[in-house]
Amino acid sequence: MRYCTGCRRGADTGCGCGWGEQGRLRVEVHDSGDGEPGVREPDGESGVREPDGESGRGLVIVEALADLWGVGAREPGKVVSCEFG
């Protein structure tokens, strides 16, 4: 749920859940931006990378817990999806 909450907080996005391949729970978050998401260090209040920062952990958590995750094209923008088995 933090995955969807973090995305909703930072941008005009949508989120959905369903069943993916092999019966795994699939979560998708989409937006209309053209940036490429990636795993990064957490941000502190000043915008400087800080280990105790409150943002910047979404894909770190997804990468650690999901069976698979990736980024796909969407018009406009992109969709970030992950599956948990």
PDB file of C-alpha atoms in Angstrom:
ATOM      1  CA  MET A   1       0.000   0.000   0.000  1.00  0.00           C
ATOM      2  CA  ARG A   2       2.916   2.361   0.662  1.00  0.00           C
ATOM      3  CA  TYR A   3       3.824   1.928  -2.998  1.00  0.00           C
ATOM      4  CA  CYS A   4       0.492   3.398  -4.139  1.00  0.00           C
ATOM      5  CA  THR A   5       0.368   6.006  -1.379  1.00  0.00           C
ATOM      6  CA  GLY A   6       3.817   7.363  -2.218  1.00  0.00           C
ATOM      7  CA  CYS A   7       2.957   7.628  -5.881  1.00  0.00           C
ATOM      8  CA  ARG A   8      -0.350   9.370  -5.219  1.00  0.00           C
ATOM      9  CA  ARG A   9       1.338  11.832  -2.884  1.00  0.00           C
ATOM     10  CA  GLY A  10       3.953  12.931  -5.394  1.00  0.00           C
ATOM     11  CA  ALA A  11       2.079  13.116  -8.689  1.00  0.00           C
ATOM     12  CA  ASP A  12      -1.269  12.887 -10.431  1.00  0.00           C
ATOM     13  CA  THR A  13      -1.368   9.113 -10.709  1.00  0.00           C
ATOM     14  CA  GLY A  14      -3.678   6.138 -10.695  1.00  0.00           C
ATOM     15  CA  CYS A  15      -3.273   2.776  -9.023  1.00  0.00           C
ATOM     16  CA  GLY A  16      -4.866  -0.613  -9.445  1.00  0.00           C
ATOM     17  CA  CYS A  17      -4.590  -4.189  -8.228  1.00  0.00           C
ATOM     18  CA  GLY A  18      -5.442  -7.484  -9.844  1.00  0.00           C
ATOM     19  CA  TRP A  19      -4.081 -10.932 -10.606  1.00  0.00           C
ATOM     20  CA  GLY A  20      -0.919 -11.274 -12.658  1.00  0.00           C
ATOM     21  CA  GLU A  21       0.933 -14.207 -14.103  1.00  0.00           C
ATOM     22  CA  GLN A  22       0.858 -17.465 -12.145  1.00  0.00           C
ATOM     23  CA  GLY A  23      -1.820 -16.149  -9.765  1.00  0.00           C
ATOM     24  CA  ARG A  24       0.392 -13.488  -8.175  1.00  0.00           C
ATOM     25  CA  LEU A  25      -1.040 -10.233  -6.825  1.00  0.00           C
ATOM     26  CA  ARG A  26      -0.259  -7.502  -9.377  1.00  0.00           C
ATOM     27  CA  VAL A  27      -0.123  -3.800  -8.457  1.00  0.00           C
ATOM     28  CA  GLU A  28       0.132  -1.097 -11.127  1.00  0.00           C
ATOM     29  CA  VAL A  29       0.753   2.611 -10.711  1.00  0.00           C
ATOM     30  CA  HIS A  30       0.554   4.910 -13.717  1.00  0.00           C
ATOM     31  CA  ASP A  31       1.158   8.559 -14.487  1.00  0.00           C
ATOM     32  CA  SER A  32       1.390  10.825 -17.506  1.00  0.00           C
ATOM     33  CA  GLY A  33       4.978  11.991 -16.856  1.00  0.00           C
ATOM     34  CA  ASP A  34       7.821  11.192 -19.204  1.00  0.00           C
ATOM     35  CA  GLY A  35      10.479  10.536 -16.525  1.00  0.00           C
ATOM     36  CA  GLU A  36      11.936   7.083 -15.961  1.00  0.00           C
ATOM     37  CA  PRO A  37      11.462   5.772 -12.398  1.00  0.00           C
ATOM     38  CA  GLY A  38      14.308   3.983 -10.692  1.00  0.00           C
ATOM     39  CA  VAL A  39      15.608   2.801  -7.354  1.00  0.00           C
ATOM     40  CA  ARG A  40      17.247   5.697  -5.496  1.00  0.00           C
ATOM     41  CA  GLU A  41      18.440   6.780  -2.077  1.00  0.00           C
ATOM     42  CA  PRO A  42      15.869   8.282   0.343  1.00  0.00           C
ATOM     43  CA  ASP A  43      15.342  12.067   0.313  1.00  0.00           C
ATOM     44  CA  GLY A  44      15.501  14.182   3.437  1.00  0.00           C
ATOM     45  CA  GLU A  45      13.419  17.274   4.072  1.00  0.00           C
ATOM     46  CA  SER A  46      16.027  19.446   2.371  1.00  0.00           C
ATOM     47  CA  GLY A  47      15.895  17.366  -0.824  1.00  0.00           C
ATOM     48  CA  VAL A  48      19.386  16.018  -0.103  1.00  0.00           C
ATOM     49  CA  ARG A  49      19.818  12.242  -0.050  1.00  0.00           C
ATOM     50  CA  GLU A  50      19.495  11.166   3.586  1.00  0.00           C
ATOM     51  CA  PRO A  51      19.206   7.600   4.940  1.00  0.00           C
ATOM     52  CA  ASP A  52      16.497   8.704   7.389  1.00  0.00           C
ATOM     53  CA  GLY A  53      14.535  10.739   4.809  1.00  0.00           C
ATOM     54  CA  GLU A  54      10.786  10.227   4.486  1.00  0.00           C
ATOM     55  CA  SER A  55      10.615   9.739   0.719  1.00  0.00           C
ATOM     56  CA  GLY A  56      12.458   7.834  -1.978  1.00  0.00           C
ATOM     57  CA  ARG A  57      11.948   4.320  -0.656  1.00  0.00           C
ATOM     58  CA  GLY A  58       9.082   3.109  -2.840  1.00  0.00           C
ATOM     59  CA  LEU A  59      11.044   1.168  -5.441  1.00  0.00           C
ATOM     60  CA  VAL A  60      13.664   0.115  -2.878  1.00  0.00           C
ATOM     61  CA  ILE A  61      10.867  -1.674  -1.000  1.00  0.00           C
ATOM     62  CA  VAL A  62       9.311  -3.013  -4.205  1.00  0.00           C
ATOM     63  CA  GLU A  63      12.650  -4.356  -5.440  1.00  0.00           C
ATOM     64  CA  ALA A  64      13.262  -6.095  -2.109  1.00  0.00           C
ATOM     65  CA  LEU A  65       9.802  -7.675  -1.746  1.00  0.00           C
ATOM     66  CA  ALA A  66       8.298  -8.207  -5.197  1.00  0.00           C
ATOM     67  CA  ASP A  67       8.754 -11.374  -7.216  1.00  0.00           C
ATOM     68  CA  LEU A  68       9.086  -9.136 -10.257  1.00  0.00           C
ATOM     69  CA  TRP A  69       8.633  -5.486 -11.192  1.00  0.00           C
ATOM     70  CA  GLY A  70       9.116  -3.294 -14.221  1.00  0.00           C
ATOM     71  CA  VAL A  71       8.211  -0.181 -16.164  1.00  0.00           C
ATOM     72  CA  GLY A  72       6.063  -0.201 -19.297  1.00  0.00           C
ATOM     73  CA  ALA A  73       4.866   2.316 -21.835  1.00  0.00           C
ATOM     74  CA  ARG A  74       1.467   3.966 -21.556  1.00  0.00           C
ATOM     75  CA  GLU A  75       0.008   6.803 -23.584  1.00  0.00           C
ATOM     76  CA  PRO A  76       0.614   9.277 -22.129  1.00  0.00           C
ATOM     77  CA  GLY A  77       3.336   8.354 -19.651  1.00  0.00           C
ATOM     78  CA  LYS A  78       4.243   5.028 -18.115  1.00  0.00           C
ATOM     79  CA  VAL A  79       3.078   2.250 -15.828  1.00  0.00           C
ATOM     80  CA  VAL A  80       5.163   0.753 -13.030  1.00  0.00           C
ATOM     81  CA  SER A  81       3.996  -2.718 -12.034  1.00  0.00           C
ATOM     82  CA  CYS A  82       5.028  -5.324  -9.512  1.00  0.00           C
ATOM     83  CA  GLU A  83       3.856  -8.822  -8.617  1.00  0.00           C
ATOM     84  CA  PHE A  84       3.861 -10.587  -5.285  1.00  0.00           C
ATOM     85  CA  GLY A  85       3.426 -14.347  -5.032  1.00  0.00           C
TER      86      GLY A  85
END
